[in-house]
Short mmCIF file of C-alpha atoms and ligand atoms in Angstrom, two decimals:
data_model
loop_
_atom_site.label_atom_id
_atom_site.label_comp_id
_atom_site.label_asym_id
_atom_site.label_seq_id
_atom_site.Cartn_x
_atom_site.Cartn_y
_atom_site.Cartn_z
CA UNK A 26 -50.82 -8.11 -43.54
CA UNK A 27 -48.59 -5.61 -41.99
CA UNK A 28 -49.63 -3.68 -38.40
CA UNK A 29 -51.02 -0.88 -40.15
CA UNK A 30 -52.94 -2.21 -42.52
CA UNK A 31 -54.37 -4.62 -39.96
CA UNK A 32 -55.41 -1.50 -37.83
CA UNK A 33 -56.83 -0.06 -40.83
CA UNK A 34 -58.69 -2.98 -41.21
CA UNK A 35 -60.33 -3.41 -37.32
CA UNK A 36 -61.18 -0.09 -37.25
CA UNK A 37 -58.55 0.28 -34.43
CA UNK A 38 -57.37 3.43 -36.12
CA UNK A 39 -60.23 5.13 -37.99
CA UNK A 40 -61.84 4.92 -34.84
CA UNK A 41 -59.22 6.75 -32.89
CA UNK A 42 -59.15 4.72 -30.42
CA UNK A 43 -55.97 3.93 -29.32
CA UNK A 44 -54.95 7.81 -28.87
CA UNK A 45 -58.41 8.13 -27.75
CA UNK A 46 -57.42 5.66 -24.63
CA UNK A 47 -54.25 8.06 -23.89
CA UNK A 48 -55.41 11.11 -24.28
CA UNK A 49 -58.10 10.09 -21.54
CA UNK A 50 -55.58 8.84 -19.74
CA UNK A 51 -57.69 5.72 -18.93
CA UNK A 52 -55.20 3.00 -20.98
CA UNK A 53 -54.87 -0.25 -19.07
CA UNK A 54 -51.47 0.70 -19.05
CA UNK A 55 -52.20 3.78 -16.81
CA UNK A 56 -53.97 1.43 -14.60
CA UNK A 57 -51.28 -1.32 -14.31
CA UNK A 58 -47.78 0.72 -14.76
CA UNK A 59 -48.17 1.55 -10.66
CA UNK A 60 -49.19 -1.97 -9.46
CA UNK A 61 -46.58 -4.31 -8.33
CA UNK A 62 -46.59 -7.45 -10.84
CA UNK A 63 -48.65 -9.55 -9.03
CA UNK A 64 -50.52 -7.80 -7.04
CA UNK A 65 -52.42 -4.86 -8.34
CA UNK A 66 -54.30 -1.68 -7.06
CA UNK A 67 -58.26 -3.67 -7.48
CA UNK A 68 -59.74 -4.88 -10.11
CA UNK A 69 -59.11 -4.13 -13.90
CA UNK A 70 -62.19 -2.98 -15.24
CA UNK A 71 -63.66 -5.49 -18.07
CA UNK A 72 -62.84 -5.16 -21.40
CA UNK A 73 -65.08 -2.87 -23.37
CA UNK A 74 -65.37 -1.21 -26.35
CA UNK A 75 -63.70 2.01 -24.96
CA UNK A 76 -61.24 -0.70 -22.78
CA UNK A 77 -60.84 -3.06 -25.24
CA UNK A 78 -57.74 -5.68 -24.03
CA UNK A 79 -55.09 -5.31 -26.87
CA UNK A 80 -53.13 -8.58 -26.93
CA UNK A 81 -52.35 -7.97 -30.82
CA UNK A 82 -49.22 -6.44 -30.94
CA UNK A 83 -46.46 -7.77 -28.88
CA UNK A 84 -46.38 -4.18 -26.60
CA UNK A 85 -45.85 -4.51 -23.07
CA UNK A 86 -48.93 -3.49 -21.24
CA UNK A 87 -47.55 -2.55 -18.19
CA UNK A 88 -46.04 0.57 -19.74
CA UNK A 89 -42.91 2.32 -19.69
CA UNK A 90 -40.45 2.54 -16.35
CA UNK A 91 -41.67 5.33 -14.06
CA UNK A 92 -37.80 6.83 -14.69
CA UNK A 93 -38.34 7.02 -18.71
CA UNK A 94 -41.57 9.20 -17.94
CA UNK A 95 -39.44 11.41 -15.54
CA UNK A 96 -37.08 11.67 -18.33
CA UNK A 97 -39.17 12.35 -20.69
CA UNK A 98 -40.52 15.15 -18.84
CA UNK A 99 -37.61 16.57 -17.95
CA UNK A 100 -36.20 16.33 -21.49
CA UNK A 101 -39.70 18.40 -22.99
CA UNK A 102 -38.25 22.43 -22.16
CA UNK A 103 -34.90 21.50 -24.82
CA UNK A 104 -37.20 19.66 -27.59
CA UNK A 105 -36.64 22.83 -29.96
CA UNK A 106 -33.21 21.05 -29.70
CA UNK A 107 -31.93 18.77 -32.35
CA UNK A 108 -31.67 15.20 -30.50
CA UNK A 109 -27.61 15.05 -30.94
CA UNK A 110 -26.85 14.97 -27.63
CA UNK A 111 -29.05 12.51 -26.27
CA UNK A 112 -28.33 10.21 -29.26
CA UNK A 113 -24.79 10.55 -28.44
CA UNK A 114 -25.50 9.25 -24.96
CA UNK A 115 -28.12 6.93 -25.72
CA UNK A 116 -25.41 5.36 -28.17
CA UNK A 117 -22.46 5.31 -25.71
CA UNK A 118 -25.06 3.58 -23.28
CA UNK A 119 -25.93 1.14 -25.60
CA UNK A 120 -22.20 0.39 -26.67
CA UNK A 121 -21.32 0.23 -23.00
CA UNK A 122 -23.74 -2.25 -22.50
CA UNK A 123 -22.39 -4.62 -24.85
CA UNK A 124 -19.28 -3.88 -24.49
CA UNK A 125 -18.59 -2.72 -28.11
CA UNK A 126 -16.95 0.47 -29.75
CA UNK A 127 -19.75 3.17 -30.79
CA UNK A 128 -19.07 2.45 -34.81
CA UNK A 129 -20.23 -0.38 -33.65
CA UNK A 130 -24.01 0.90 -32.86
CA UNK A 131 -26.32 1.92 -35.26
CA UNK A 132 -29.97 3.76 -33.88
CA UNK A 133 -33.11 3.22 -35.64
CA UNK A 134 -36.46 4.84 -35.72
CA UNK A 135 -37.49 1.50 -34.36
CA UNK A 136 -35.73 -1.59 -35.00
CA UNK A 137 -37.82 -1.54 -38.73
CA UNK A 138 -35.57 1.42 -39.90
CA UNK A 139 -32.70 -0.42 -38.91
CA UNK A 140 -34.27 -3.60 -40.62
CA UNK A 141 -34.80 -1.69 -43.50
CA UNK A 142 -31.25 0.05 -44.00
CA UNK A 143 -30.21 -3.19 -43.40
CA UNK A 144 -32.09 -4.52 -46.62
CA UNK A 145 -31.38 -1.25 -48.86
CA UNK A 146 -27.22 -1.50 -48.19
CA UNK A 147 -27.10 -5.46 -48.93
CA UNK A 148 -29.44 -5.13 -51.89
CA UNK A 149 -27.13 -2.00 -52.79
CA UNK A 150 -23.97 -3.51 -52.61
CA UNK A 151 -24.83 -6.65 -54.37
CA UNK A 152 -25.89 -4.54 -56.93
CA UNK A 153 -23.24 -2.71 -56.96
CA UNK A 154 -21.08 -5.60 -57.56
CA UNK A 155 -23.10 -6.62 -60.48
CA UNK A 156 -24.30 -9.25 -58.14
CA UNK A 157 -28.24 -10.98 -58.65
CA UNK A 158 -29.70 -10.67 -55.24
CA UNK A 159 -32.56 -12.59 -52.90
CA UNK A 160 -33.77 -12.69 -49.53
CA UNK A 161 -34.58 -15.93 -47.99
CA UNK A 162 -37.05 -16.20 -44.46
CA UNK A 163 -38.18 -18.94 -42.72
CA UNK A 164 -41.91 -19.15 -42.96
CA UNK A 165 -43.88 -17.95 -41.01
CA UNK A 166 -41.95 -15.41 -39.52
CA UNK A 167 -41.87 -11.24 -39.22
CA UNK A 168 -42.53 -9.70 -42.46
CA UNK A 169 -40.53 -6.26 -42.52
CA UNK A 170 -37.54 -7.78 -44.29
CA UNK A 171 -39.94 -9.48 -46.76
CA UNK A 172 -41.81 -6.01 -47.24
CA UNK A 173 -38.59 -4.19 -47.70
CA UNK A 174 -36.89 -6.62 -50.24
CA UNK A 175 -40.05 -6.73 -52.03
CA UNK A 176 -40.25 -3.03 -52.97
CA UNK A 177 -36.82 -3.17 -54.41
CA UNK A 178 -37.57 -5.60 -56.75
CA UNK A 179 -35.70 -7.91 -54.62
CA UNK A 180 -37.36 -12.16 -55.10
CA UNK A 181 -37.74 -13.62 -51.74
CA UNK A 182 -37.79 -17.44 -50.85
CA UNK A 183 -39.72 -18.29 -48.52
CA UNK A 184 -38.68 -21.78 -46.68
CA UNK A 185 -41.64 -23.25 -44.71
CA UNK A 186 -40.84 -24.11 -41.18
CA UNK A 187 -40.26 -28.51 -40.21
CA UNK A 188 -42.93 -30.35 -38.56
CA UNK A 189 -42.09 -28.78 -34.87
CA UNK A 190 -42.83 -25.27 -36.46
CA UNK A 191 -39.14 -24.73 -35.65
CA UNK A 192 -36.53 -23.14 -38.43
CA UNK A 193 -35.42 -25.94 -40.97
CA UNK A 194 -32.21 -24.81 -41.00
CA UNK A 195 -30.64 -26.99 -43.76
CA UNK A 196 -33.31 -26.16 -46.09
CA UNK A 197 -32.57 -22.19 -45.61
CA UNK A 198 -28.72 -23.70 -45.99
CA UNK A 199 -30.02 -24.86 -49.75
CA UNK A 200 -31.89 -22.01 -50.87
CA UNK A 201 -29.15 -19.69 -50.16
CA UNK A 202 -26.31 -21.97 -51.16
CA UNK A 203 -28.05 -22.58 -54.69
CA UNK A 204 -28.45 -19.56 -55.73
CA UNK A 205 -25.97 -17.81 -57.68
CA UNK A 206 -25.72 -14.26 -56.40
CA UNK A 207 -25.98 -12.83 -53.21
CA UNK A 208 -28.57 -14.03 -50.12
CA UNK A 209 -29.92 -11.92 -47.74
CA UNK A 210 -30.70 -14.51 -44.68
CA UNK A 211 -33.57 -12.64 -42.47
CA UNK A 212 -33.36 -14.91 -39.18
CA UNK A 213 -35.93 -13.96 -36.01
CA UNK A 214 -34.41 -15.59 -33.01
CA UNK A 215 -36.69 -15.79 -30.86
CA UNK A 216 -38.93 -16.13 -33.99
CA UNK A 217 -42.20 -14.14 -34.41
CA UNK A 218 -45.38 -15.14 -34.71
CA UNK A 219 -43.89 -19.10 -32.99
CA UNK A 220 -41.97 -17.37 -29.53
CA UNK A 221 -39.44 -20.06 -30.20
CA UNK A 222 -36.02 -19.87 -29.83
CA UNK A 223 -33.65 -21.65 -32.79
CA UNK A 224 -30.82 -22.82 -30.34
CA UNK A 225 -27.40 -20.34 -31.31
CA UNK A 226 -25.35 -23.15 -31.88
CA UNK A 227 -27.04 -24.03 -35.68
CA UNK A 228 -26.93 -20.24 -36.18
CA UNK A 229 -23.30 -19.71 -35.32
CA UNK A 230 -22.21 -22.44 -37.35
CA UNK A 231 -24.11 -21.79 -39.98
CA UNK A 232 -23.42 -18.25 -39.98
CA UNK A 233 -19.32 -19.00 -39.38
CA UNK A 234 -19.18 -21.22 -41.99
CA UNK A 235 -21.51 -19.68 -44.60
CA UNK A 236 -20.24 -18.67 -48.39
CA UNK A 237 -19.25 -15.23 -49.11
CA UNK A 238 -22.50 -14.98 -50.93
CA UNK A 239 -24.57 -15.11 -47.80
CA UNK A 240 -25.26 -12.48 -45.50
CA UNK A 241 -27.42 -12.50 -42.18
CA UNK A 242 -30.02 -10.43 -40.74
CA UNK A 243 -30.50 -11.31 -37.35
CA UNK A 244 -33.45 -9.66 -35.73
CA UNK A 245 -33.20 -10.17 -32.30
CA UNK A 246 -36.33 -7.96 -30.62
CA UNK A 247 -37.28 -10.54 -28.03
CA UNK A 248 -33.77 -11.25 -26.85
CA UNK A 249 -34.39 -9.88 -23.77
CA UNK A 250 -37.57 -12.11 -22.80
CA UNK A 251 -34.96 -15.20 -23.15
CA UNK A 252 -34.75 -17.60 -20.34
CA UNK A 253 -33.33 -21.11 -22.53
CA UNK A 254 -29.51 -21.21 -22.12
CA UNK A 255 -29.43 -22.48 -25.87
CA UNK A 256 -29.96 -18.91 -27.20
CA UNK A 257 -26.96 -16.34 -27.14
CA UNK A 258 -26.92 -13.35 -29.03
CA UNK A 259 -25.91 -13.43 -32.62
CA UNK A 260 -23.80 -9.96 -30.91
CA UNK A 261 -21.54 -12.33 -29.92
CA UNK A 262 -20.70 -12.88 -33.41
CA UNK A 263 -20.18 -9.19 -34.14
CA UNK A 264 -17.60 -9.21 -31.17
CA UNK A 265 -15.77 -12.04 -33.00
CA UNK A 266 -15.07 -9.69 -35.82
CA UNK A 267 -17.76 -11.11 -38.25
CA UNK A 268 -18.96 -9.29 -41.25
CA UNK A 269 -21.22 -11.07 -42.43
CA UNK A 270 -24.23 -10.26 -40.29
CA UNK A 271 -26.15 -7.29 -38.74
CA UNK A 272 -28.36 -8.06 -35.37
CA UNK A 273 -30.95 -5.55 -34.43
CA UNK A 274 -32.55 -5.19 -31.34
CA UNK A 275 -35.70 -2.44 -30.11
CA UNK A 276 -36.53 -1.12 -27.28
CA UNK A 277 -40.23 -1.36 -28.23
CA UNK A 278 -41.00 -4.66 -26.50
CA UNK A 279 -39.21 -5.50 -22.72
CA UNK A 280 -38.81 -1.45 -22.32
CA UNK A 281 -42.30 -0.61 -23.17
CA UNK A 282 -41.49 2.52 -25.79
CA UNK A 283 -42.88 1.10 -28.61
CA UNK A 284 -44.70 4.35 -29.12
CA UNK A 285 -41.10 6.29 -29.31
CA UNK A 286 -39.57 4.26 -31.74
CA UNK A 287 -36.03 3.19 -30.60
CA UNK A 288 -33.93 0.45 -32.18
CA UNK A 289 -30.94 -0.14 -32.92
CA UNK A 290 -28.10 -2.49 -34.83
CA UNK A 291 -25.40 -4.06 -33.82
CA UNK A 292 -22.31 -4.52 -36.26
CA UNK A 293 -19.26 -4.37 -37.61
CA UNK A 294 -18.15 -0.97 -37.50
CA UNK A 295 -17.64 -1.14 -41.77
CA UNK A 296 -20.86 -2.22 -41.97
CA UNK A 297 -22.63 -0.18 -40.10
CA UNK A 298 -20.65 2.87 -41.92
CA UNK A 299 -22.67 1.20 -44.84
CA UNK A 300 -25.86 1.22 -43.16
CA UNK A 301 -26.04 4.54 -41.93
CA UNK A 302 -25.71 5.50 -45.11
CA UNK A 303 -29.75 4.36 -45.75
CA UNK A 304 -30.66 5.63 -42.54
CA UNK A 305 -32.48 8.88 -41.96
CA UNK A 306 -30.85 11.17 -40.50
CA UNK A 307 -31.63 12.64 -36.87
CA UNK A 308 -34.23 9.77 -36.91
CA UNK A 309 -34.12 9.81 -33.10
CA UNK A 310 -36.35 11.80 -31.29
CA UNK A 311 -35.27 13.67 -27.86
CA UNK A 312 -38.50 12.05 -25.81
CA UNK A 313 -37.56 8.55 -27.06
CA UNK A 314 -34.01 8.71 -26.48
CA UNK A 315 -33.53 9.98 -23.34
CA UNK A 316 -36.48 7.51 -21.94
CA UNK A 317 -34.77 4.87 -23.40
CA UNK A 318 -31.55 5.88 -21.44
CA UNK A 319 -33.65 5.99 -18.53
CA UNK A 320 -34.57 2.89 -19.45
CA UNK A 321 -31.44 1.22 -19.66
CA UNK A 322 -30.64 2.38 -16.00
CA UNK A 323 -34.10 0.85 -14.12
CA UNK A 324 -32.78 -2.33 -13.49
CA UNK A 325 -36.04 -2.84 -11.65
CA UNK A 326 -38.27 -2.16 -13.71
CA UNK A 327 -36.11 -4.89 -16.71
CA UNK A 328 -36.60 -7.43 -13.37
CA UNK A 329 -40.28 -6.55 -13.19
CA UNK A 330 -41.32 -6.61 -17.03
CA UNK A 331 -39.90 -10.22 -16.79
CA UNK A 332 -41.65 -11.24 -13.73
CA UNK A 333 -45.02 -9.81 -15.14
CA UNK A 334 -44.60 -11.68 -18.51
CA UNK A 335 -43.62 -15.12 -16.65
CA UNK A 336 -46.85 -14.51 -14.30
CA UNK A 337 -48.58 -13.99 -17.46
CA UNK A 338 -47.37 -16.94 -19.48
CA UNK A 339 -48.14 -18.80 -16.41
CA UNK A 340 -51.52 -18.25 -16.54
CA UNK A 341 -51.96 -19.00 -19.92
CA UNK A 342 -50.44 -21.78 -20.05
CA UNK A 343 -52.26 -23.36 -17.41
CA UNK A 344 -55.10 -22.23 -18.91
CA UNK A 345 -54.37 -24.06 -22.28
CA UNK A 346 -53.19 -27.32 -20.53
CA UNK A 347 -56.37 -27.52 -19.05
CA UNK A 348 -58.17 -26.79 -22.10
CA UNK A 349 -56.27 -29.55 -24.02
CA UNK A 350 -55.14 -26.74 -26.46
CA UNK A 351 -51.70 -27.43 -27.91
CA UNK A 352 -48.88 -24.50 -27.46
CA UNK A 353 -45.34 -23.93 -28.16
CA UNK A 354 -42.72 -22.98 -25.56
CA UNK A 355 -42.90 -19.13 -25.03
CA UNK A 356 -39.56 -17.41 -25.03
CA UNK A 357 -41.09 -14.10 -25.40
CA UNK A 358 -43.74 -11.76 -24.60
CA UNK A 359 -46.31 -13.93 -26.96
CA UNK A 360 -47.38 -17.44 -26.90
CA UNK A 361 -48.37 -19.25 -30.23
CA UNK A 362 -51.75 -21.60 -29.39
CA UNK A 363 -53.86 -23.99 -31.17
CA UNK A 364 -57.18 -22.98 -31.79
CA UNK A 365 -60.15 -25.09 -32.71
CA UNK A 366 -61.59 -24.20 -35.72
CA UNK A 367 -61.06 -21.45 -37.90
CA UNK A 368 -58.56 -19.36 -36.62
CA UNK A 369 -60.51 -15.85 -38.16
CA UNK A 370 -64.10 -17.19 -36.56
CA UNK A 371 -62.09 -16.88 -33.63
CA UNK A 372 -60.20 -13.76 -33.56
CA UNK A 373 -63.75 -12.58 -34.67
CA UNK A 374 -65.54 -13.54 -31.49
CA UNK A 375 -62.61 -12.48 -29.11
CA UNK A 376 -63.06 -8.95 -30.68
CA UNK A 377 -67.02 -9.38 -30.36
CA UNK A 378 -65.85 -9.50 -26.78
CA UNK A 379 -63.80 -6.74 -27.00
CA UNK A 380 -60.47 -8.82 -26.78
CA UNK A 381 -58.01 -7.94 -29.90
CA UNK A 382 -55.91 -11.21 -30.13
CA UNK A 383 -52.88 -11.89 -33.26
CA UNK A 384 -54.03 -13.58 -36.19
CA UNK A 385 -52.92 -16.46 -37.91
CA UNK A 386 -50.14 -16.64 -39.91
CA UNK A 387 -50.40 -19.46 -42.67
CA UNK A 388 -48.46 -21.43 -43.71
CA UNK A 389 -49.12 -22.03 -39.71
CA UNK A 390 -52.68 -22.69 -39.74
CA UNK A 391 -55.03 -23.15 -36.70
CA UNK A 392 -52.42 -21.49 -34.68
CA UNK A 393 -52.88 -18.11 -32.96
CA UNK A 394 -50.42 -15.28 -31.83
CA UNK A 395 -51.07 -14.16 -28.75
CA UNK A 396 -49.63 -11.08 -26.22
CA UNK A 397 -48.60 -11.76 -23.16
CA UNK A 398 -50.33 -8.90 -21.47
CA UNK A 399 -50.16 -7.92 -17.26
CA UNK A 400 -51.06 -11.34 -14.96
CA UNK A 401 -54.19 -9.17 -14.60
CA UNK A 402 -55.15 -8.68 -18.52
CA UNK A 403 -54.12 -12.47 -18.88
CA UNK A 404 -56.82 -13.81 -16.26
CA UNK A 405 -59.51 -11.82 -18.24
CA UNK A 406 -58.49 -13.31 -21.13
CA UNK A 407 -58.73 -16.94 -19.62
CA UNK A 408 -61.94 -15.95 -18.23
CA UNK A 409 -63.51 -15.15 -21.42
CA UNK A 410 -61.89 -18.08 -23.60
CA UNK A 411 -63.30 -20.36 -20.52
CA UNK A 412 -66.63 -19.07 -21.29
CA UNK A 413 -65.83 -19.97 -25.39
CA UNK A 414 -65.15 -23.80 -23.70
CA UNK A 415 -68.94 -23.76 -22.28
CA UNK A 416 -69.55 -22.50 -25.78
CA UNK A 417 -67.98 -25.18 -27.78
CA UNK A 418 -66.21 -22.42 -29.76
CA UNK A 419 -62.78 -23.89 -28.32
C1 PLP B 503 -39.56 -9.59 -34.67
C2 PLP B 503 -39.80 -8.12 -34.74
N1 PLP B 503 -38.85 -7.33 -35.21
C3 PLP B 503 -39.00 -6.01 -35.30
C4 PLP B 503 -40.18 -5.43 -34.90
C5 PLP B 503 -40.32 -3.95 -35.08
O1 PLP B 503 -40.23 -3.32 -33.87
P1 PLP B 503 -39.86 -1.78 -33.74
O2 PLP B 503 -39.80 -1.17 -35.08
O3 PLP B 503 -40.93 -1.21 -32.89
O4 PLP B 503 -38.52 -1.78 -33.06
C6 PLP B 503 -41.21 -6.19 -34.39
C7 PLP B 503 -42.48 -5.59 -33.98
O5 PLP B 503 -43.44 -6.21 -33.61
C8 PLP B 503 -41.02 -7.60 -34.30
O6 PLP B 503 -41.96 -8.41 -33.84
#
């Protein structure tokens, strides 16, 4: 079940609640965007059904950087404009930053578009070429490219993840290498719903010494959140010249705009020519642009987002090792945890306490996604699943 049709389904939206939070202006995020990560201004009030803790979605509740807002403001008198300029900028930044030409650079309306043109121009140019085409995706893992491929038309293998809930990379190997026509590889590194990292050095081989036939998605929205020296960038590979690969990144999760819908891919300038071609155009919007240029320059506030989800993790995960529930290692703003029971009975009773945690994601089962909110969202969260403990529910 995609995001949308999951707040369909809670009630999230029909209720109105999330804008309802913002245009109150009483969002935890208000609250905890001007406390310093581990301290805070008081208490955060408890969750309720107007405050409800949203640990669902992988968005970073401490909110944007105070100089994204400023920009944002500052940016409102020219938004009769057409966005060129500050996509210009925003691109130049970006290229800058990873040291790579501006053909190089393709902006999304969130990394999905990007995800999505990605799909469209392989499926496209396979066709093109006569060719038969497939996606293939660990399992579980982020479902856009699955979504995409699917409403072309477009058969997609799913390959279960090994015993350690880690990629099985030679399996993926097979089902791309048997099939006779062109494979679209969709590879989440750090993975979503697991947090995991699959170490770079089975990617880049893989992806170095791959058939013509295959051709790699990289989606690399977490990158930033990355401590483990055995991930580097798949943009690494794009410097190298490669072709056969597109990584996309967003500025949704460590930046905190996931309401302004920023992404972006990184590749080959030939390929992205091809891209663009399935991309809307002007798809980025003034506000979201110029805050995430903002962005890009508050160093402090990158340093902070990272502190705040390490103080978070921290708490959870002392949390769960006391609890004797089972976890993987978090290399991201999320933490995927064992749960007792069944995983929906659960999710059901966090929201009866007005705590919106991920779901499960089969062929995973009794595992749990959850957000790595503030250090002060996490404790209430360890409060309440404490209280599930006296329970028995956990
Ligand atoms: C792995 C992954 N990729 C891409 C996205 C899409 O992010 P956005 O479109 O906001 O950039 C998400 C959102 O949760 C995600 O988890």
């Amino acid at each position: 079940m995609d995001r949308r049709t999951l707040l369909k389904s809670s009630g999230l939206l029909l209720g109105g609640l999330t804008l309802g939070r913002f245009l109150t202006g009483t969002a935890h995020a208000g609250q905890t965007a001007t406390m310093s990560v581990l301290g805070g201004i008081g208490a955060l009030q408890a969750p309720s059904q107007a405050h409800p803790l949203l640990l669902n979605f992988n968005e970073n509740s401490l909110g944007m950087s105070p100089l994204a807002r400023q920009a944002i403001v500052e940016a409102l008198p020219q938004a009769f404009r057409y966005p060129d300029a500050a996509r210009e900028a925003l691109i130049e930044k970006i290229a800058r930053a990873h040291q790579l030409e501006t053909a190089q650079i393709s902006l999304g309306n969130g990394s999905s578009e990007s995800i999505q043109a990605a799909v469209q121009m392989a499926v496209f140019q396979a066709r093109k070429a006569g060719k038969a085409v497939q996606l293939v995706v660990p399992d579980p893992t982020f479902n856009y490219a699955e979504l995409y491929a699917s409403a072309l038309g477009v058969t997609v293998v799913k390959v279960a993840l090994n015993a350690n809930l880690a990629f099985d990379i030679a399996a993926l190997q097979q089902a791309a290498a048997g099939f006779d026509g062109v494979s679209i590889i969709y590879l989440c590194n750090p993975n979503n719903p697991t947090a995991t990292i699959a170490p770079s050095s089975q990617l880049e081989s893989w992806i170095t010494s791959a058939p013509e036939n295959s051709w790699f998605i990289l989606d690399e929205a977490y990158a930033e959140f990355v401590t483990d020296p055995a991930f580097r960038s798949a943009i690494g590979l794009v410097k190298q010249g490669r072709k056969n690969l597109i990584v996309t990144r967003t500025f949704s999760k460590i930046y905190a705009l996931a309401g302004l819908r920023i992404g972006y891919a990184v590749a080959h300038a030939d390929i992205i020519a091809q891209t663009e071609a399935f991309m809307s155009l002007d798809n980025t919007n003034m506000t979201g642009a110029v805050a995430a240029l903002a962005s890009l320059e508050d160093r402090a506030f990158l340093a902070n987002s990272l502190a705040s989800t390490d103080a978070a993790r921290k708490i959870v995960t002392t949390a769960l090792d006391k609890l004797g529930l089972e976890y993987l290692p978090s290399q991201a703003n999320f933490i995927f945890h064992k749960v007792p029971g069944e995983v929906k009975t659960y999710q059901q009773r966090m929201k009866e306490h007005h705590v919106f945690v991920g779901r499960e994601f089969p062929p995973a089962t009794g595992w749990n996604r959850l957000t790595l909110g503030t250090p002060q969202e996490m404790s209430q969260f360890v409060d309440i699943l404490n209280t599930f403990r006296e329970k028995g529910w956990v």
